[in-house]
Amino acid sequence: MKPRIFSCLLLGLAGLVFGETRVAISGSIEWERMEINATVMLDLASAGLRLPTGRIQGEEIIHGEYPSLVRPYLLSIVVDSAHTLGDLFNRGEFSLKNTDSISSAAQKIPPALTFDLTFMSARYTLSLHKLSRELTRHNQPIDSMRLLIPVPTIPYTGILIIADEELPVHGRQLTALTRPCLFPKIWDTDMNLIYEQSMVDPQQVQSIVRYVSANQIFRPTPSGLEDDLVRLVGTNPLRIIAQGVFGIHCTDPIIAHEDALQVVSLEDNRKLLREGRIAIVLNQQVLSIPFSSP
């Protein structure tokens, strides 16, 4: 384990044992909603607290321990095909101040007591959109791939990539599910780069893709799409079945070269890239990642 990550994990576990006070965290990383949901629970007896006088102190313990408890799971977030947030932290590209700033900006539900009055818990929701903004370094989008001889195509209202089944992993003799990350790239089968973070206008876009499950694209609506998804990709998106996946973390869908030509041959479709009007359909099991402290 890398030294700095190890030190962070120790910090995160410190609240569990210090002074024998037992504080635990559990929750999940929800990629469809782009958020981390966490519940911090305090054993009141282990902290020597009695109600009602100890309630305020219990709340202070929970809020004080929360940033270090959630930190290891925040650092586990996959940023792109090759890096987690912890990797960026180890390289000095992201600091503890940044992580604590994100965790402190969480939406909070005030602490509550269990029915038997032995535990106090509080819930927190962290936005992954805020993390994406923290990691965005460009101000203007770069041009996407262009063709000297465009192919005939039509303007679409968005791009929908279906990658919810195991796919061949480029360069490796195996298959894997495509996994979510903050900044996926899209490649074609000739390994031309079709889409990446720097092609998106950061002034307009919170996330460069929307992750959805298959049930959102098979709805009893005119477009077949969930209404909320229609607001992103419109009623006539270019539907693409992914051909493979790329990256150490298997995050980057690979699409057929012919499908890529439909995107880059027309300015209206290249504009979809700048506006981030892209949704990727993933398997439900990779969209919600549970976690809990030991």
C-alpha positions as a Python dict, from the first residue, in 0.01 Angstrom:
ca = {
    (1, 'M'): (0, 0, 0),
    (2, 'K'): (134, 345, -86),
    (3, 'P'): (261, 537, 220),
    (4, 'R'): (38, 841, 195),
    (5, 'I'): (-276, 637, 131),
    (6, 'F'): (-185, 415, 427),
    (7, 'S'): (-153, 719, 649),
    (8, 'C'): (-495, 841, 535),
    (9, 'L'): (-649, 505, 615),
    (10, 'L'): (-501, 521, 962),
    (11, 'L'): (-648, 867, 1006),
    (12, 'G'): (-984, 735, 892),
    (13, 'L'): (-976, 452, 1144),
    (14, 'A'): (-845, 659, 1432),
    (15, 'G'): (-1194, 760, 1541),
    (16, 'L'): (-1291, 396, 1575),
    (17, 'V'): (-1052, 320, 1859),
    (18, 'F'): (-939, 644, 2020),
    (19, 'G'): (-1042, 642, 2385),
    (20, 'E'): (-1241, 322, 2307),
    (21, 'T'): (-1513, 537, 2152),
    (22, 'R'): (-1674, 332, 1878),
    (23, 'V'): (-1767, 527, 1566),
    (24, 'A'): (-1843, 352, 1238),
    (25, 'I'): (-1924, 460, 883),
    (26, 'S'): (-2121, 285, 611),
    (27, 'G'): (-2271, 395, 283),
    (28, 'S'): (-2240, 371, -94),
    (29, 'I'): (-2101, 545, -399),
    (30, 'E'): (-2398, 611, -628),
    (31, 'W'): (-2282, 678, -983),
    (32, 'E'): (-2629, 730, -1130),
    (33, 'R'): (-2689, 1018, -890),
    (34, 'M'): (-2321, 1119, -880),
    (35, 'E'): (-2303, 1122, -503),
    (36, 'I'): (-2160, 947, -200),
    (37, 'N'): (-2412, 862, 71),
    (38, 'A'): (-2267, 796, 415),
    (39, 'T'): (-2403, 722, 761),
    (40, 'V'): (-2184, 774, 1068),
    (41, 'M'): (-2293, 591, 1383),
    (42, 'L'): (-2171, 651, 1738),
    (43, 'D'): (-2201, 398, 2024),
    (44, 'L'): (-2306, 632, 2305),
    (45, 'A'): (-2201, 400, 2589),
    (46, 'S'): (-1850, 362, 2447),
    (47, 'A'): (-1817, 741, 2454),
    (48, 'G'): (-1941, 756, 2813),
    (49, 'L'): (-2242, 963, 2711),
    (50, 'R'): (-2585, 965, 2869),
    (51, 'L'): (-2899, 1128, 2741),
    (52, 'P'): (-3021, 1392, 2734),
    (53, 'T'): (-2711, 1579, 2855),
    (54, 'G'): (-2472, 1396, 2624),
    (55, 'R'): (-2662, 1458, 2302),
    (56, 'I'): (-2473, 1772, 2196),
    (57, 'Q'): (-2138, 1611, 2271),
    (58, 'G'): (-2239, 1305, 2071),
    (59, 'E'): (-2324, 1522, 1772),
    (60, 'E'): (-1985, 1693, 1802),
    (61, 'I'): (-1806, 1357, 1806),
    (62, 'I'): (-1988, 1241, 1493),
    (63, 'H'): (-1924, 1561, 1298),
    (64, 'G'): (-1562, 1565, 1413),
    (65, 'E'): (-1492, 1206, 1308),
    (66, 'Y'): (-1685, 1216, 979),
    (67, 'P'): (-1417, 1382, 756),
    (68, 'S'): (-1146, 1128, 843),
    (69, 'L'): (-1387, 834, 828),
    (70, 'V'): (-1513, 918, 478),
    (71, 'R'): (-1170, 1012, 343),
    (72, 'P'): (-1052, 660, 239),
    (73, 'Y'): (-1368, 605, 37),
    (74, 'L'): (-1343, 946, -125),
    (75, 'L'): (-984, 868, -222),
    (76, 'S'): (-1100, 540, -378),
    (77, 'I'): (-1307, 725, -641),
    (78, 'V'): (-1190, 635, -993),
    (79, 'V'): (-1100, 956, -1177),
    (80, 'D'): (-1010, 815, -1519),
    (81, 'S'): (-899, 494, -1687),
    (82, 'A'): (-564, 490, -1505),
    (83, 'H'): (-606, 684, -1179),
    (84, 'T'): (-802, 699, -857),
    (85, 'L'): (-826, 1014, -649),
    (86, 'G'): (-577, 850, -414),
    (87, 'D'): (-326, 825, -701),
    (88, 'L'): (-360, 1199, -762),
    (89, 'F'): (-315, 1260, -390),
    (90, 'N'): (6, 1056, -388),
    (91, 'R'): (136, 1258, -683),
    (92, 'G'): (63, 1586, -507),
    (93, 'E'): (-214, 1682, -750),
    (94, 'F'): (-484, 1672, -484),
    (95, 'S'): (-452, 1762, -117),
    (96, 'L'): (-616, 1673, 213),
    (97, 'K'): (-747, 2028, 214),
    (98, 'N'): (-930, 1950, -110),
    (99, 'T'): (-1079, 1627, 22),
    (100, 'D'): (-1188, 1787, 347),
    (101, 'S'): (-1338, 2079, 155),
    (102, 'I'): (-1551, 1836, -46),
    (103, 'S'): (-1654, 1632, 258),
    (104, 'S'): (-1742, 1945, 459),
    (105, 'A'): (-1968, 2063, 175),
    (106, 'A'): (-2187, 1754, 211),
    (107, 'Q'): (-2558, 1787, 268),
    (108, 'K'): (-2628, 1679, 626),
    (109, 'I'): (-2929, 1526, 796),
    (110, 'P'): (-2917, 1608, 1169),
    (111, 'P'): (-2815, 1322, 1400),
    (112, 'A'): (-3089, 1092, 1525),
    (113, 'L'): (-3110, 829, 1797),
    (114, 'T'): (-3192, 462, 1751),
    (115, 'F'): (-3513, 333, 1910),
    (116, 'D'): (-3322, 176, 2198),
    (117, 'L'): (-3130, 505, 2255),
    (118, 'T'): (-2791, 329, 2241),
    (119, 'F'): (-2662, 474, 1914),
    (120, 'M'): (-2663, 813, 1745),
    (121, 'S'): (-2630, 839, 1369),
    (122, 'A'): (-2600, 1115, 1110),
    (123, 'R'): (-2630, 1100, 731),
    (124, 'Y'): (-2422, 1285, 474),
    (125, 'T'): (-2447, 1324, 95),
    (126, 'L'): (-2138, 1433, -99),
    (127, 'S'): (-2165, 1554, -458),
    (128, 'L'): (-1930, 1398, -712),
    (129, 'H'): (-2011, 1695, -937),
    (130, 'K'): (-1818, 1912, -692),
    (131, 'L'): (-1524, 1673, -712),
    (132, 'S'): (-1535, 1688, -1093),
    (133, 'R'): (-1520, 2068, -1081),
    (134, 'E'): (-1225, 2056, -841),
    (135, 'L'): (-1035, 1837, -1089),
    (136, 'T'): (-1121, 2032, -1405),
    (137, 'R'): (-817, 2224, -1525),
    (138, 'H'): (-923, 2366, -1862),
    (139, 'N'): (-1135, 2674, -1934),
    (140, 'Q'): (-1215, 2626, -2302),
    (141, 'P'): (-1298, 2302, -2484),
    (142, 'I'): (-1056, 2171, -2745),
    (143, 'D'): (-1177, 2060, -3087),
    (144, 'S'): (-1284, 1702, -3132),
    (145, 'M'): (-1165, 1482, -3417),
    (146, 'R'): (-1260, 1608, -3767),
    (147, 'L'): (-1265, 1435, -4105),
    (148, 'L'): (-1133, 1558, -4438),
    (149, 'I'): (-1413, 1366, -4608),
    (150, 'P'): (-1718, 1344, -4374),
    (151, 'V'): (-1965, 1060, -4416),
    (152, 'P'): (-2337, 1124, -4472),
    (153, 'T'): (-2525, 1142, -4142),
    (154, 'I'): (-2806, 1326, -3965),
    (155, 'P'): (-2805, 1551, -3658),
    (156, 'Y'): (-2881, 1368, -3336),
    (157, 'T'): (-3005, 1506, -3005),
    (158, 'G'): (-2754, 1316, -2793),
    (159, 'I'): (-2532, 1008, -2773),
    (160, 'L'): (-2633, 691, -2589),
    (161, 'I'): (-2368, 419, -2549),
    (162, 'I'): (-2491, 80, -2431),
    (163, 'A'): (-2218, -99, -2236),
    (164, 'D'): (-2403, -297, -1969),
    (165, 'E'): (-2261, -639, -2051),
    (166, 'E'): (-1909, -781, -2023),
    (167, 'L'): (-1691, -662, -2312),
    (168, 'P'): (-1348, -754, -2447),
    (169, 'V'): (-1076, -553, -2272),
    (170, 'H'): (-845, -389, -2526),
    (171, 'G'): (-493, -531, -2510),
    (172, 'R'): (-585, -809, -2267),
    (173, 'Q'): (-720, -1160, -2313),
    (174, 'L'): (-1025, -1114, -2093),
    (175, 'T'): (-1368, -960, -2070),
    (176, 'A'): (-1498, -721, -1804),
    (177, 'L'): (-1786, -494, -1717),
    (178, 'T'): (-1735, -129, -1806),
    (179, 'R'): (-1697, 68, -1483),
    (180, 'P'): (-1785, 430, -1406),
    (181, 'C'): (-1536, 709, -1341),
    (182, 'L'): (-1538, 1088, -1331),
    (183, 'F'): (-1369, 1141, -1669),
    (184, 'P'): (-1412, 847, -1909),
    (185, 'K'): (-1278, 862, -2263),
    (186, 'I'): (-1449, 718, -2568),
    (187, 'W'): (-1242, 541, -2835),
    (188, 'D'): (-1330, 385, -3167),
    (189, 'T'): (-1223, 39, -3279),
    (190, 'D'): (-922, 192, -3457),
    (191, 'M'): (-829, 344, -3118),
    (192, 'N'): (-891, 700, -3232),
    (193, 'L'): (-981, 922, -2937),
    (194, 'I'): (-1338, 1039, -2996),
    (195, 'Y'): (-1416, 1203, -2661),
    (196, 'E'): (-1242, 1314, -2344),
    (197, 'Q'): (-1279, 1565, -2063),
    (198, 'S'): (-1098, 1850, -2240),
    (199, 'M'): (-1352, 1846, -2525),
    (200, 'V'): (-1630, 1956, -2289),
    (201, 'D'): (-1716, 2317, -2215),
    (202, 'P'): (-1662, 2338, -1835),
    (203, 'Q'): (-1882, 2648, -1815),
    (204, 'Q'): (-2188, 2449, -1925),
    (205, 'V'): (-2134, 2093, -1807),
    (206, 'Q'): (-2126, 1942, -1456),
    (207, 'S'): (-2029, 1589, -1560),
    (208, 'I'): (-1891, 1481, -1894),
    (209, 'V'): (-2124, 1177, -1906),
    (210, 'R'): (-2439, 1055, -1733),
    (211, 'Y'): (-2436, 696, -1611),
    (212, 'V'): (-2767, 512, -1630),
    (213, 'S'): (-2898, 158, -1595),
    (214, 'A'): (-3071, -35, -1872),
    (215, 'N'): (-3418, 16, -1727),
    (216, 'Q'): (-3391, 387, -1811),
    (217, 'I'): (-3373, 320, -2185),
    (218, 'F'): (-3667, 78, -2208),
    (219, 'R'): (-3953, 290, -2082),
    (220, 'P'): (-4314, 315, -2208),
    (221, 'T'): (-4254, 663, -2351),
    (222, 'P'): (-4242, 782, -2714),
    (223, 'S'): (-3861, 786, -2708),
    (224, 'G'): (-3832, 474, -2493),
    (225, 'L'): (-3623, 677, -2246),
    (226, 'E'): (-3675, 794, -1889),
    (227, 'D'): (-3802, 1154, -1893),
    (228, 'D'): (-3500, 1277, -1695),
    (229, 'L'): (-3266, 1115, -1948),
    (230, 'V'): (-3451, 1280, -2236),
    (231, 'R'): (-3356, 1618, -2089),
    (232, 'L'): (-2993, 1526, -2151),
    (233, 'V'): (-2986, 1326, -2476),
    (234, 'G'): (-3316, 1431, -2632),
    (235, 'T'): (-3570, 1214, -2806),
    (236, 'N'): (-3350, 1105, -3097),
    (237, 'P'): (-3008, 1011, -2960),
    (238, 'L'): (-2752, 815, -3159),
    (239, 'R'): (-2772, 470, -2997),
    (240, 'I'): (-2440, 287, -2999),
    (241, 'I'): (-2358, -62, -2873),
    (242, 'A'): (-2008, -65, -2726),
    (243, 'Q'): (-1763, -309, -2886),
    (244, 'G'): (-1504, -321, -2609),
    (245, 'V'): (-1358, -145, -2309),
    (246, 'F'): (-1018, 12, -2242),
    (247, 'G'): (-808, 121, -1944),
    (248, 'I'): (-651, -12, -1627),
    (249, 'H'): (-983, 39, -1449),
    (250, 'C'): (-1191, -67, -1756),
    (251, 'T'): (-1371, 267, -1776),
    (252, 'D'): (-1347, 372, -2142),
    (253, 'P'): (-1602, 231, -2389),
    (254, 'I'): (-1482, 145, -2738),
    (255, 'I'): (-1735, 204, -3015),
    (256, 'A'): (-1738, 89, -3377),
    (257, 'H'): (-1545, 311, -3618),
    (258, 'E'): (-1860, 353, -3827),
    (259, 'D'): (-2051, 485, -3527),
    (260, 'A'): (-1770, 725, -3444),
    (261, 'L'): (-1789, 865, -3799),
    (262, 'Q'): (-2156, 950, -3740),
    (263, 'V'): (-2047, 1169, -3448),
    (264, 'V'): (-1749, 1351, -3595),
    (265, 'S'): (-1879, 1404, -3950),
    (266, 'L'): (-2131, 1675, -3859),
    (267, 'E'): (-2086, 1995, -3658),
    (268, 'D'): (-2423, 1949, -3487),
    (269, 'N'): (-2308, 1610, -3359),
    (270, 'R'): (-1963, 1735, -3253),
    (271, 'K'): (-2147, 2000, -3054),
    (272, 'L'): (-2300, 1718, -2849),
    (273, 'L'): (-1949, 1642, -2724),
    (274, 'R'): (-1886, 2002, -2616),
    (275, 'E'): (-2217, 2003, -2429),
    (276, 'G'): (-2162, 1664, -2267),
    (277, 'R'): (-2489, 1524, -2405),
    (278, 'I'): (-2369, 1168, -2356),
    (279, 'A'): (-2511, 886, -2148),
    (280, 'I'): (-2347, 549, -2090),
    (281, 'V'): (-2560, 251, -1993),
    (282, 'L'): (-2380, 33, -1738),
    (283, 'N'): (-2459, -282, -1546),
    (284, 'Q'): (-2649, -213, -1225),
    (285, 'Q'): (-2385, -388, -1013),
    (286, 'V'): (-2118, -129, -1094),
    (287, 'L'): (-2343, 174, -1046),
    (288, 'S'): (-2383, 138, -670),
    (289, 'I'): (-2069, 55, -467),
    (290, 'P'): (-2131, -17, -96),
    (291, 'F'): (-1868, 48, 172),
    (292, 'S'): (-1834, 21, 548),
    (293, 'S'): (-1560, 59, 806),
    (294, 'P'): (-1414, -261, 958),
}
